Coordinates of C-alpha atoms and ligand atoms in Angstrom, one line a residue:
M8 CA -100.4 -78.4 -95.9
A9 CA -96.7 -77.4 -96.6
A10 CA -94.2 -78.6 -94.0
A11 CA -92.5 -76.0 -91.8
A12 CA -89.2 -74.7 -93.1
D13 CA -87.2 -76.4 -90.3
S14 CA -89.2 -79.7 -90.2
P15 CA -87.1 -82.9 -90.5
L16 CA -86.2 -84.4 -93.9
Y17 CA -85.0 -87.9 -94.9
L18 CA -82.5 -88.4 -97.7
G19 CA -82.4 -91.4 -100.1
L20 CA -79.6 -92.1 -102.5
D21 CA -79.1 -94.6 -105.3
F22 CA -75.6 -95.5 -106.7
S23 CA -76.9 -97.2 -109.8
T24 CA -75.1 -98.3 -112.9
Q25 CA -75.4 -95.1 -115.0
Q26 CA -75.9 -92.4 -112.4
L27 CA -76.1 -91.4 -108.8
K28 CA -79.6 -90.1 -107.7
A29 CA -81.0 -88.5 -104.6
V30 CA -84.5 -87.9 -103.3
A31 CA -85.3 -86.0 -100.1
I32 CA -88.7 -86.4 -98.5
D33 CA -90.4 -84.7 -95.5
A34 CA -92.0 -86.6 -92.6
G35 CA -95.3 -86.5 -94.5
L36 CA -93.5 -88.5 -97.3
A37 CA -93.7 -85.6 -99.8
V38 CA -90.7 -85.3 -102.1
V39 CA -89.0 -82.0 -101.5
Q40 CA -85.8 -82.4 -103.6
R41 CA -84.6 -84.6 -106.4
N42 CA -81.2 -84.5 -108.1
S43 CA -78.8 -86.7 -110.0
V44 CA -75.3 -87.0 -111.5
Q45 CA -74.9 -88.9 -114.8
F46 CA -71.5 -90.7 -114.9
D47 CA -70.8 -90.6 -118.6
S48 CA -71.7 -87.0 -119.3
E49 CA -70.9 -85.3 -116.0
L50 CA -67.8 -87.1 -115.1
P51 CA -66.3 -87.6 -118.6
D52 CA -62.7 -88.0 -117.3
F53 CA -63.5 -91.6 -116.3
R54 CA -64.5 -92.4 -119.9
T55 CA -67.3 -94.8 -119.0
Q56 CA -70.0 -95.9 -121.3
G57 CA -73.3 -96.5 -119.5
G58 CA -71.3 -96.1 -116.3
V59 CA -68.9 -99.0 -116.9
H60 CA -65.8 -100.2 -118.7
I61 CA -66.2 -103.3 -120.8
H62 CA -62.8 -104.9 -121.0
P63 CA -61.4 -106.4 -124.3
D64 CA -62.3 -110.0 -123.2
G65 CA -66.0 -108.9 -123.4
L66 CA -66.6 -110.6 -120.1
T67 CA -64.9 -108.4 -117.5
V68 CA -67.0 -105.3 -116.6
T69 CA -65.8 -102.7 -114.0
S70 CA -66.4 -99.2 -112.9
P71 CA -63.9 -96.8 -111.4
V72 CA -64.5 -96.6 -107.7
L73 CA -63.3 -93.0 -107.5
M74 CA -66.0 -92.1 -110.1
W75 CA -68.6 -93.0 -107.5
V76 CA -66.8 -91.0 -104.8
K77 CA -66.5 -88.0 -107.1
A78 CA -70.2 -88.3 -108.1
L79 CA -71.1 -88.0 -104.4
D80 CA -69.0 -84.8 -104.1
L81 CA -70.8 -83.4 -107.1
L82 CA -74.3 -84.5 -106.0
L83 CA -73.9 -82.9 -102.6
D84 CA -72.7 -79.7 -104.2
K85 CA -75.7 -79.8 -106.5
L86 CA -78.2 -80.4 -103.7
K87 CA -76.6 -77.5 -101.7
G88 CA -76.8 -75.3 -104.8
A89 CA -80.5 -76.2 -105.2
G90 CA -81.1 -75.0 -101.6
L91 CA -81.3 -78.3 -99.6
D92 CA -80.8 -77.4 -96.0
F93 CA -78.7 -80.4 -94.8
S94 CA -79.2 -79.5 -91.1
R95 CA -82.8 -80.7 -91.5
I96 CA -81.9 -84.2 -92.6
R97 CA -82.7 -86.6 -89.7
A98 CA -81.5 -89.7 -91.5
V99 CA -79.9 -90.9 -94.7
S100 CA -80.0 -94.2 -96.4
G101 CA -79.2 -95.5 -99.8
S102 CA -78.8 -98.3 -102.3
G103 CA -76.3 -99.5 -104.8
Q104 CA -76.3 -101.6 -107.9
Q105 CA -76.1 -105.1 -106.5
H106 CA -73.1 -107.5 -106.4
G107 CA -70.4 -104.9 -107.2
S108 CA -67.5 -104.9 -104.9
V109 CA -65.1 -102.3 -103.4
F110 CA -61.7 -103.2 -102.1
W111 CA -60.4 -100.9 -99.4
R112 CA -56.6 -100.6 -99.1
T113 CA -54.9 -101.4 -95.8
G114 CA -54.9 -98.1 -93.8
A115 CA -58.1 -96.8 -95.4
S116 CA -60.0 -96.9 -92.1
Q117 CA -57.6 -94.4 -90.6
T118 CA -58.1 -92.1 -93.6
L119 CA -61.9 -92.4 -93.2
D120 CA -61.5 -91.5 -89.6
Q121 CA -59.8 -88.2 -90.2
L122 CA -61.4 -86.7 -93.3
D123 CA -60.5 -83.0 -93.7
P124 CA -63.7 -81.0 -94.4
E125 CA -61.7 -78.5 -96.5
L126 CA -61.1 -81.1 -99.2
R127 CA -63.3 -83.2 -101.4
L128 CA -63.9 -86.9 -100.8
H129 CA -62.3 -88.0 -104.0
Q130 CA -59.1 -86.1 -103.2
L131 CA -59.0 -87.5 -99.7
L132 CA -59.7 -91.1 -100.7
Q133 CA -57.5 -91.3 -103.8
D134 CA -55.1 -93.8 -102.3
S135 CA -57.7 -95.7 -100.2
F136 CA -58.6 -98.5 -102.7
S137 CA -56.5 -101.5 -103.4
V138 CA -58.5 -102.1 -106.6
Q139 CA -59.3 -99.0 -108.6
D140 CA -61.7 -100.8 -111.0
S141 CA -64.6 -102.3 -109.1
P142 CA -66.2 -105.4 -110.6
V143 CA -69.9 -104.7 -111.2
W144 CA -73.0 -106.8 -111.8
M145 CA -72.5 -106.9 -115.6
D146 CA -69.3 -108.9 -115.2
S147 CA -69.4 -112.5 -116.3
S148 CA -65.7 -113.4 -116.1
S149 CA -65.8 -115.6 -113.0
G150 CA -67.2 -118.8 -114.5
R151 CA -64.3 -120.9 -113.2
Q152 CA -64.8 -119.7 -109.6
C153 CA -68.5 -120.5 -109.9
Q154 CA -67.8 -124.1 -110.8
D155 CA -65.3 -124.4 -108.0
L156 CA -67.7 -123.0 -105.4
Q157 CA -70.5 -125.4 -106.5
A158 CA -68.1 -128.3 -106.4
A159 CA -66.9 -127.3 -102.9
V160 CA -70.4 -127.1 -101.3
G161 CA -72.0 -130.1 -103.0
G162 CA -73.6 -128.8 -106.2
A163 CA -75.6 -126.0 -107.6
L164 CA -78.9 -126.9 -105.8
R165 CA -77.1 -127.2 -102.5
L166 CA -75.6 -123.8 -103.0
A167 CA -79.0 -122.4 -103.9
E168 CA -80.5 -123.9 -100.7
I169 CA -77.9 -122.2 -98.6
T170 CA -77.4 -118.8 -100.3
G171 CA -80.7 -118.5 -102.3
S172 CA -78.9 -118.8 -105.7
R173 CA -76.8 -121.2 -107.6
A174 CA -73.4 -119.7 -108.4
Y175 CA -73.6 -116.7 -110.7
E176 CA -70.6 -114.9 -112.2
R177 CA -71.6 -111.5 -111.0
F178 CA -72.2 -112.6 -107.4
T179 CA -69.6 -111.0 -105.2
G180 CA -68.1 -114.1 -103.6
N181 CA -67.1 -115.4 -107.0
Q182 CA -65.6 -112.0 -107.9
I183 CA -63.6 -112.0 -104.7
A184 CA -62.3 -115.5 -105.5
K185 CA -61.3 -114.4 -109.0
L186 CA -59.5 -111.3 -107.8
R187 CA -57.7 -113.3 -105.1
A188 CA -56.4 -115.7 -107.9
S189 CA -55.7 -113.1 -110.5
R190 CA -54.5 -110.1 -108.5
A191 CA -52.9 -111.6 -105.4
D192 CA -50.9 -108.4 -104.5
E193 CA -53.9 -106.1 -104.5
F194 CA -56.0 -108.7 -102.6
Q195 CA -53.2 -109.0 -100.0
D196 CA -53.3 -105.2 -99.6
T197 CA -57.0 -105.2 -98.8
E198 CA -58.3 -104.6 -95.3
R199 CA -62.0 -104.6 -96.1
I200 CA -64.4 -105.6 -98.9
S201 CA -67.7 -103.7 -99.3
L202 CA -70.6 -104.0 -101.6
V203 CA -71.4 -100.8 -103.6
S204 CA -74.2 -100.2 -101.0
S205 CA -72.1 -100.6 -97.9
F206 CA -69.2 -98.7 -99.5
A207 CA -71.6 -95.7 -100.0
A208 CA -72.8 -96.0 -96.4
T209 CA -69.2 -96.1 -95.3
L210 CA -68.6 -92.7 -96.9
F211 CA -71.3 -91.2 -94.8
L212 CA -70.4 -93.0 -91.6
G213 CA -66.7 -92.4 -91.8
S214 CA -66.0 -96.0 -90.7
Y215 CA -66.7 -99.4 -92.3
A216 CA -70.5 -99.9 -92.7
A217 CA -72.0 -103.4 -92.3
I218 CA -73.3 -105.3 -95.3
D219 CA -77.1 -105.7 -94.9
Y220 CA -78.8 -109.0 -95.1
S221 CA -80.7 -108.2 -98.3
D222 CA -77.9 -107.0 -100.5
G223 CA -75.6 -109.6 -98.7
S224 CA -77.9 -112.3 -100.2
G225 CA -76.4 -111.4 -103.7
M226 CA -72.9 -112.7 -102.9
N227 CA -73.2 -116.6 -102.8
L228 CA -71.8 -116.3 -99.3
L229 CA -74.7 -115.6 -96.9
D230 CA -76.8 -118.3 -95.4
I231 CA -80.2 -116.7 -96.1
K232 CA -82.0 -118.7 -93.3
S233 CA -79.5 -118.1 -90.4
R234 CA -78.7 -114.7 -91.8
N235 CA -75.0 -115.2 -91.2
W236 CA -72.1 -115.9 -93.5
S237 CA -72.0 -119.6 -94.5
D238 CA -68.6 -121.0 -93.2
L239 CA -68.7 -123.5 -96.1
C240 CA -69.0 -120.8 -98.7
L241 CA -66.5 -118.5 -97.0
E242 CA -63.8 -121.2 -96.8
A243 CA -64.3 -122.1 -100.5
T244 CA -63.9 -118.5 -101.5
A245 CA -60.9 -117.0 -99.6
P246 CA -59.2 -117.6 -96.2
H247 CA -60.3 -115.4 -93.3
L248 CA -62.9 -113.8 -95.5
N249 CA -65.2 -113.0 -92.5
R250 CA -62.6 -110.6 -91.3
L251 CA -62.6 -108.7 -94.6
L252 CA -66.4 -108.6 -94.8
G253 CA -67.4 -107.8 -91.2
A254 CA -70.6 -109.1 -89.6
P255 CA -73.8 -108.7 -91.7
Q256 CA -76.7 -106.7 -90.2
P257 CA -80.4 -106.3 -90.7
S258 CA -81.3 -103.9 -93.5
T259 CA -83.3 -101.7 -91.2
S260 CA -80.3 -101.1 -88.8
V261 CA -79.3 -97.6 -87.7
L262 CA -75.5 -97.8 -88.2
G263 CA -74.7 -94.6 -86.3
P264 CA -74.4 -90.8 -86.9
V265 CA -72.9 -89.2 -90.1
S266 CA -69.2 -88.5 -89.8
S267 CA -68.0 -85.1 -88.7
Y268 CA -66.8 -84.5 -92.3
F269 CA -70.5 -84.1 -93.4
V270 CA -71.3 -81.9 -90.4
H271 CA -68.5 -79.5 -91.1
R272 CA -68.4 -79.5 -94.8
Y273 CA -72.2 -79.5 -95.6
G274 CA -73.8 -78.6 -92.3
F275 CA -75.4 -82.0 -91.6
S276 CA -76.7 -82.2 -88.0
E277 CA -74.5 -84.2 -85.6
S278 CA -77.5 -86.4 -84.8
C279 CA -78.3 -87.3 -88.5
M280 CA -78.3 -91.1 -88.6
V281 CA -77.1 -93.4 -91.3
V282 CA -79.5 -96.3 -91.9
A283 CA -78.0 -99.4 -93.5
F284 CA -77.8 -99.1 -97.3
T285 CA -79.0 -102.0 -99.4
G286 CA -79.2 -103.2 -103.0
D287 CA -81.2 -101.3 -105.7
N288 CA -83.7 -104.1 -106.2
P289 CA -84.5 -104.5 -102.5
A290 CA -84.7 -100.7 -102.2
S291 CA -87.2 -100.7 -105.1
L292 CA -89.3 -103.2 -103.3
A293 CA -89.5 -100.7 -100.4
G294 CA -90.1 -97.7 -102.7
M295 CA -93.0 -99.5 -104.5
R296 CA -94.5 -100.7 -101.3
L297 CA -94.8 -104.1 -102.9
Q298 CA -97.6 -106.3 -101.6
Q299 CA -97.9 -110.1 -101.7
G300 CA -99.5 -111.0 -105.1
D301 CA -98.0 -108.0 -106.9
V302 CA -95.2 -108.4 -109.4
A303 CA -92.7 -105.6 -109.8
V304 CA -90.9 -105.1 -113.1
S305 CA -88.0 -102.7 -113.0
L306 CA -86.9 -101.4 -116.4
G307 CA -83.5 -99.8 -115.6
T308 CA -80.1 -100.6 -117.1
S309 CA -81.0 -104.2 -116.2
D310 CA -84.6 -105.4 -116.3
T311 CA -85.6 -107.2 -113.1
V312 CA -88.7 -108.9 -112.0
F313 CA -89.4 -109.4 -108.3
V314 CA -92.0 -110.6 -105.9
W315 CA -92.4 -110.7 -102.1
I316 CA -92.4 -114.2 -100.7
Q317 CA -92.8 -115.6 -97.2
E318 CA -91.2 -119.1 -97.7
P319 CA -88.0 -119.4 -99.7
R320 CA -87.9 -122.2 -102.3
P321 CA -84.5 -121.7 -103.9
A322 CA -84.2 -123.1 -107.4
L323 CA -81.6 -123.3 -110.1
E324 CA -83.1 -120.2 -111.8
G325 CA -83.6 -116.8 -110.1
H326 CA -82.5 -115.6 -106.7
I327 CA -84.0 -115.5 -103.2
F328 CA -82.9 -112.5 -101.1
C329 CA -83.7 -111.7 -97.5
N330 CA -86.4 -109.1 -97.5
P331 CA -85.2 -105.5 -96.9
V332 CA -88.2 -104.3 -94.8
D333 CA -89.4 -107.4 -93.0
L334 CA -86.9 -109.6 -91.2
Q335 CA -89.2 -112.7 -91.4
A336 CA -89.8 -112.5 -95.2
Y337 CA -87.9 -112.9 -98.5
M338 CA -88.0 -111.6 -102.0
A339 CA -87.5 -113.6 -105.2
L340 CA -85.8 -111.9 -108.1
L341 CA -84.9 -112.5 -111.8
C342 CA -82.4 -110.4 -113.5
F343 CA -82.0 -109.7 -117.2
K344 CA -78.9 -108.1 -118.5
N345 CA -80.2 -107.0 -121.9
G346 CA -82.8 -104.4 -120.7
S347 CA -82.7 -100.7 -121.5
L348 CA -79.3 -100.7 -123.3
T349 CA -80.7 -103.2 -125.8
R350 CA -83.9 -101.3 -126.3
K351 CA -81.8 -98.1 -126.8
R352 CA -79.7 -99.9 -129.4
I353 CA -82.8 -100.8 -131.4
R354 CA -84.1 -97.3 -130.9
D355 CA -80.9 -95.9 -132.3
E356 CA -80.8 -98.3 -135.3
C357 CA -84.6 -98.4 -136.1
A358 CA -86.2 -95.3 -134.7
G359 CA -83.8 -92.4 -135.5
R360 CA -82.5 -92.3 -131.9
S361 CA -85.9 -91.0 -130.7
W362 CA -88.1 -92.6 -128.0
D363 CA -91.1 -90.9 -129.6
V364 CA -90.4 -92.6 -132.9
F365 CA -89.9 -95.9 -131.0
S366 CA -93.2 -95.4 -129.2
A367 CA -95.0 -94.6 -132.5
A368 CA -93.7 -97.9 -133.9
L369 CA -95.3 -99.7 -131.0
R370 CA -98.6 -97.9 -131.5
D371 CA -98.6 -98.6 -135.2
T372 CA -97.9 -102.4 -135.1
A373 CA -100.4 -105.1 -134.0
L374 CA -100.3 -107.1 -130.8
G375 CA -98.4 -110.3 -131.5
N376 CA -96.3 -108.7 -134.3
G377 CA -97.8 -111.0 -137.1
G378 CA -96.3 -114.0 -135.2
N379 CA -92.7 -112.7 -135.5
I380 CA -90.6 -113.4 -132.3
G381 CA -87.2 -112.0 -131.6
F382 CA -84.5 -112.7 -129.0
Y383 CA -82.0 -109.9 -128.4
F384 CA -79.0 -110.8 -126.2
D385 CA -76.4 -108.2 -127.1
T386 CA -74.3 -109.5 -124.2
I387 CA -74.5 -112.9 -122.7
E388 CA -77.8 -113.0 -120.8
I389 CA -78.3 -114.2 -117.2
T390 CA -81.8 -115.6 -117.6
P391 CA -81.5 -117.7 -119.8
P392 CA -77.7 -117.8 -120.4
A393 CA -77.9 -117.2 -124.2
V394 CA -76.2 -114.8 -126.5
G395 CA -76.9 -113.2 -129.9
V396 CA -79.8 -111.8 -131.9
H397 CA -82.3 -114.5 -133.2
R398 CA -85.4 -113.7 -135.3
F399 CA -88.1 -116.1 -136.1
D400 CA -91.1 -115.7 -138.4
C401 CA -94.6 -117.0 -137.7
H402 CA -93.6 -120.4 -138.9
N403 CA -90.6 -120.6 -136.5
N404 CA -88.2 -120.1 -139.5
K405 CA -85.1 -118.1 -138.8
V406 CA -85.0 -114.8 -140.6
S407 CA -82.2 -112.2 -140.8
S408 CA -84.0 -108.9 -140.7
W409 CA -87.3 -107.1 -140.3
S410 CA -88.7 -103.7 -141.1
P411 CA -87.7 -101.1 -138.4
Q412 CA -91.2 -101.1 -137.0
V413 CA -91.4 -104.8 -136.6
E414 CA -88.0 -104.8 -135.1
V415 CA -89.0 -102.3 -132.4
R416 CA -92.1 -104.4 -131.4
A417 CA -90.1 -107.6 -131.6
V418 CA -87.5 -106.4 -129.0
V419 CA -90.1 -105.2 -126.5
E420 CA -92.5 -108.2 -126.9
G421 CA -89.6 -110.6 -126.8
Q422 CA -88.2 -109.1 -123.6
F423 CA -91.6 -109.1 -121.9
L424 CA -92.5 -112.7 -123.0
S425 CA -89.2 -113.7 -121.5
R426 CA -90.0 -111.8 -118.2
R427 CA -93.4 -113.6 -118.0
L428 CA -92.1 -117.0 -118.9
H429 CA -89.4 -117.0 -116.3
A430 CA -91.5 -115.4 -113.6
E431 CA -94.1 -118.2 -114.1
R432 CA -91.3 -120.7 -113.8
L433 CA -90.4 -119.1 -110.4
G434 CA -93.9 -119.8 -109.2
Y435 CA -95.6 -116.5 -110.0
S436 CA -99.0 -116.7 -111.6
I437 CA -101.4 -114.1 -112.9
I438 CA -104.6 -114.2 -110.9
P439 CA -107.5 -111.8 -110.8
G440 CA -106.3 -108.7 -108.9
T441 CA -102.7 -109.1 -109.9
R442 CA -101.0 -105.8 -110.3
V443 CA -97.8 -105.3 -112.3
L444 CA -95.8 -102.4 -110.8
A445 CA -93.4 -100.9 -113.2
T446 CA -90.4 -98.7 -112.3
G447 CA -87.0 -97.7 -113.8
G448 CA -86.1 -95.3 -116.6
A449 CA -88.3 -97.0 -119.3
S450 CA -91.4 -96.9 -117.1
S451 CA -91.9 -93.3 -118.2
N452 CA -92.7 -94.8 -121.7
K453 CA -96.5 -95.4 -121.9
E454 CA -96.3 -97.5 -125.1
I455 CA -93.7 -99.8 -123.6
L456 CA -95.9 -100.2 -120.6
Q457 CA -98.9 -101.0 -122.8
V458 CA -97.0 -103.9 -124.3
L459 CA -96.1 -105.0 -120.8
S460 CA -99.7 -105.0 -119.8
D461 CA -100.8 -106.9 -122.9
V462 CA -98.1 -109.6 -122.5
F463 CA -98.8 -110.1 -118.8
N464 CA -102.6 -109.7 -119.4
A465 CA -102.7 -107.6 -116.2
P466 CA -103.0 -103.9 -115.3
V467 CA -99.8 -101.9 -115.0
Y468 CA -99.2 -99.3 -112.4
T469 CA -96.3 -96.8 -111.9
L470 CA -95.3 -94.4 -109.2
D471 CA -95.0 -90.8 -110.2
L472 CA -91.3 -91.1 -109.6
A473 CA -89.7 -93.5 -112.1
D474 CA -86.9 -94.1 -109.5
S475 CA -88.4 -96.2 -106.8
A476 CA -85.0 -97.4 -105.4
C477 CA -84.1 -93.8 -104.4
L478 CA -87.5 -93.1 -102.9
G479 CA -87.4 -96.5 -101.2
C480 CA -84.3 -95.4 -99.4
A481 CA -85.8 -92.1 -98.3
Y482 CA -88.7 -94.2 -96.8
R483 CA -86.1 -96.6 -95.3
A484 CA -84.3 -93.7 -93.7
L485 CA -87.5 -92.6 -92.1
H486 CA -88.4 -96.1 -91.0
G487 CA -84.9 -96.6 -89.5
V488 CA -85.4 -93.8 -87.0
L489 CA -89.0 -94.7 -86.2
A490 CA -88.4 -98.5 -86.1
E491 CA -87.1 -98.2 -82.5
S492 CA -90.6 -97.2 -81.4
G493 CA -91.9 -100.5 -82.9
L494 CA -93.4 -99.2 -86.1
S495 CA -93.4 -101.5 -89.1
F496 CA -92.3 -100.3 -92.6
S497 CA -95.8 -100.6 -93.9
D498 CA -97.1 -98.4 -90.9
V499 CA -94.5 -95.8 -91.8
V500 CA -95.4 -95.6 -95.5
K501 CA -99.1 -96.1 -95.4
N502 CA -99.9 -92.6 -96.5
A503 CA -97.5 -92.6 -99.5
P504 CA -99.0 -91.9 -102.8
E505 CA -100.7 -94.9 -104.4
P506 CA -99.3 -96.2 -107.7
Q507 CA -101.2 -94.9 -110.7
L508 CA -102.9 -97.1 -113.3
V509 CA -101.2 -96.5 -116.6
A510 CA -102.2 -99.4 -118.9
T511 CA -104.8 -102.1 -119.0
P512 CA -104.6 -105.1 -121.3
H513 CA -106.2 -105.0 -124.7
P514 CA -109.3 -107.4 -125.0
T515 CA -107.5 -109.7 -127.4
A516 CA -104.2 -109.8 -125.3
Q517 CA -104.8 -113.1 -123.6
Q518 CA -105.7 -114.9 -126.8
V519 CA -102.6 -113.4 -128.7
Y520 CA -100.0 -114.0 -126.0
E521 CA -101.1 -117.4 -124.5
G522 CA -100.2 -119.1 -127.7
M523 CA -97.2 -116.9 -128.3
L524 CA -95.8 -117.7 -124.9
K525 CA -95.7 -121.4 -125.7
R526 CA -93.9 -120.8 -129.0
F527 CA -91.5 -118.4 -127.2
A528 CA -90.6 -121.1 -124.7
Q529 CA -89.8 -123.6 -127.5
L530 CA -87.8 -121.1 -129.5
E531 CA -85.9 -120.0 -126.4
E532 CA -84.9 -123.7 -125.8
M533 CA -83.6 -123.8 -129.4
V534 CA -81.6 -120.6 -128.9
L535 CA -80.2 -121.8 -125.7
Q536 CA -79.0 -125.1 -127.2
K537 CA -77.3 -123.1 -130.0
T538 CA -75.5 -121.0 -127.4
C539 CA -74.3 -124.0 -125.5
T540 CA -73.0 -126.0 -128.5
Ligands
LIG3 P1 -80.2 -97.2 -113.7 O1 -80.9 -96.9 -112.4 O2 -80.1 -98.7 -113.9 O3 -79.0 -96.4 -114.0 P2 -82.6 -96.1 -114.8 O4 -83.7 -96.8 -114.1 O5 -82.5 -94.6 -114.5 O6 -81.2 -96.8 -114.8 O7 -83.0 -96.2 -116.4 C1 -82.1 -95.7 -117.4 C2 -82.5 -96.2 -118.7 O8 -83.9 -95.7 -119.0 C3 -81.7 -95.7 -119.8 O9 -80.7 -96.7 -120.3 C4 -82.7 -95.3 -121.0 O10 -82.4 -96.1 -122.1 C5 -84.0 -95.7 -120.4 N1 -85.1 -94.7 -120.7 C6 -85.1 -93.4 -120.4 N2 -86.2 -92.8 -120.9 C7 -86.8 -93.7 -121.7 C8 -88.0 -93.7 -122.5 N3 -88.8 -92.6 -122.7 N4 -88.4 -94.8 -123.1 C9 -87.7 -96.0 -122.9 N5 -86.5 -96.0 -122.2 C10 -86.1 -94.9 -121.6
LIG4 C1 -79.7 -107.9 -109.8 C2 -78.7 -107.2 -110.7 C3 -79.0 -105.9 -111.2 C4 -78.2 -104.8 -110.4 C5 -78.2 -103.5 -111.1 O1 -79.4 -109.2 -109.4 O2 -77.7 -107.8 -111.0 O3 -80.3 -105.6 -111.2 O4 -78.7 -104.7 -109.1 O5 -79.3 -102.8 -111.1

C-alpha cells in the first residue's frame, strides 16, 4: 500500500570519495527518492579526479572541503527539483568516507549559528575552514607520525589494543599530527576538527556535531573499550586535542533539530532531528543488516571487507571499530585502496573502456585463469603494504604481459584472492551457510560477483540498491527517532527487503581456488619483500 502523501520520511546521505548520494525512505522502509552529485563532472571547477587531488609527492591526497559543501547545496536543489517535500522528513542521518578531516577556522561556530537562508552554504562558509584541502583516506603521507605514535604508546600492538588498529597513515590522529608539524599557522587558527561524517552533520545542525564512536574508531585516538579518547594517544598527537575534537558520542545519538537555515531555505520541519553521522563502512553494515557469520564485501572506490564481531581481538592487520548499531558489539574491517579505480584502469586499457566488454572477458576465460596470478597495486596498498603490478604464470615465473582477456580475469581474481586471504587471517572462515553480501558500485556487475562467489566458494547476495551506506543512514535516521522507545536497530529494519541471491559458486570452484590461494599467499610474500627492499 502506498504511504500517505504527508507521511513521515527519513533521509540518508553519503559523502563518499567520488560523489554525494541521498536516499529518502518512508516509515515502511520503501525508497521514495534517490539522487546524487558526482564531484568530477558536476563540480568541475574543483578539478578533482575521482573526487580527490593527488599531490606531486604521490603520497598526499586531499579533497577541497568547499566542494563537499557545494555538493550539498546542489544535492538539496536536485532533491527539491525532483519533488521531495522536505517538511515530511522526520530525521536525517548520513555517512562520510572514513578518516578524512575537516579543520574549522576560529570563529566558524559563530558563522554556523547565523546562516542566512537567502544564500548558499558554500557562499556562507567560504572563510570557515583553516585548511581548504582536507586530507582524505587515500593519503599515505604521515608515516613519520605513525612511527612516533607507536613509539609513544609502547608499540604497534599496544596501540591496536587501545584503538583497534596499529598506526595507519590515513587515520585521522596521524593526519592531525602531520598538519600540526607542517602547517603550524593553519593548525593554530583551528577551533574544531571534524571527521567528514561529523562535518556533514555539523552543516545540518548549525553547530559542531559530535564524532560518533564508530567513525571515531578510525582515528588511532579512541579507546574502543572505554569509548572515550585515549589520553595517551591524544597527548602523543597534539596538545589540548580533546578541546578540538569535542566528546565522542554513540552512533545512534539524536544530536538535535536541523538548523533554522534548513527550515527557512528548504522547508524542513523545525522538529526534524539530526541523528549522528558515521563512517561509510559502518553505515554499510547498517544498510546491509549484516548478521553474525556473514561477510560483507564493499566494492566502491576502495574495496572493504567487514564482519560483525562480539569480542574485539585487535591485531597488526585490519581494524576493529565500535559497532554503529549495537553499543555492546564491534565490527572488524579490512580496507584495500586498489579497488574500483584499478579495475577501471584495466577496463580502459584492455576492454575498450566498457564494462560490458570487461564482463565478457570474465565470462570467456576459465576459473583459475590457467594458473596466472596478478597483483595490481597502482598506489601503495594498505593490506598488504605493497606497490606495483606483478604478474606470475602457472610456474610462479614473473611475466611482463598477458592478453587483454587474461589481464581482466587476473585483476579481479587477484583482488578477490587477496580479500579472502586477509579475511581468513582476521579470523573469518567460510562455513556452511556463510553469505557474502556485496555492495558498492561494482556490485551491479554480475560477472564480477560470479568471480567473488567462486573465489570465496560461497553464495553472493546483493541489495537492490548498490549503495548500502546511504540506505543504512536512512535506516539509522529512523532508528534514531524510535530508539528512545527502546526499539533495537534490528527491530526497526526487520521488514526491509531481503538481499537477493545473485551468484553461486561453480562446482569446481573449491578445487581451483584452494590451491591457488596457497600459491597466492606465497607470491604475495615475495611481492611484499620486493616492496620493502
Ligand atoms: P564511492 O561510494 O566509493 O564513491 P561507489 O560505491 O559508488 O563509490 O562505486 C563507484 C565505482 O563503481 C566507480 O569507481 C566505478 O568504477 C565502479 N562501477 C560502476 N559501475 C560498474 C560496473 N558495471 N562494473 C564494475 N564497476 C563499476
Ligand atoms: C576504510 C577506508 C575507506 C573509506 C572510503 O578504512 O579507508 O573504505 O572509508 O570509503
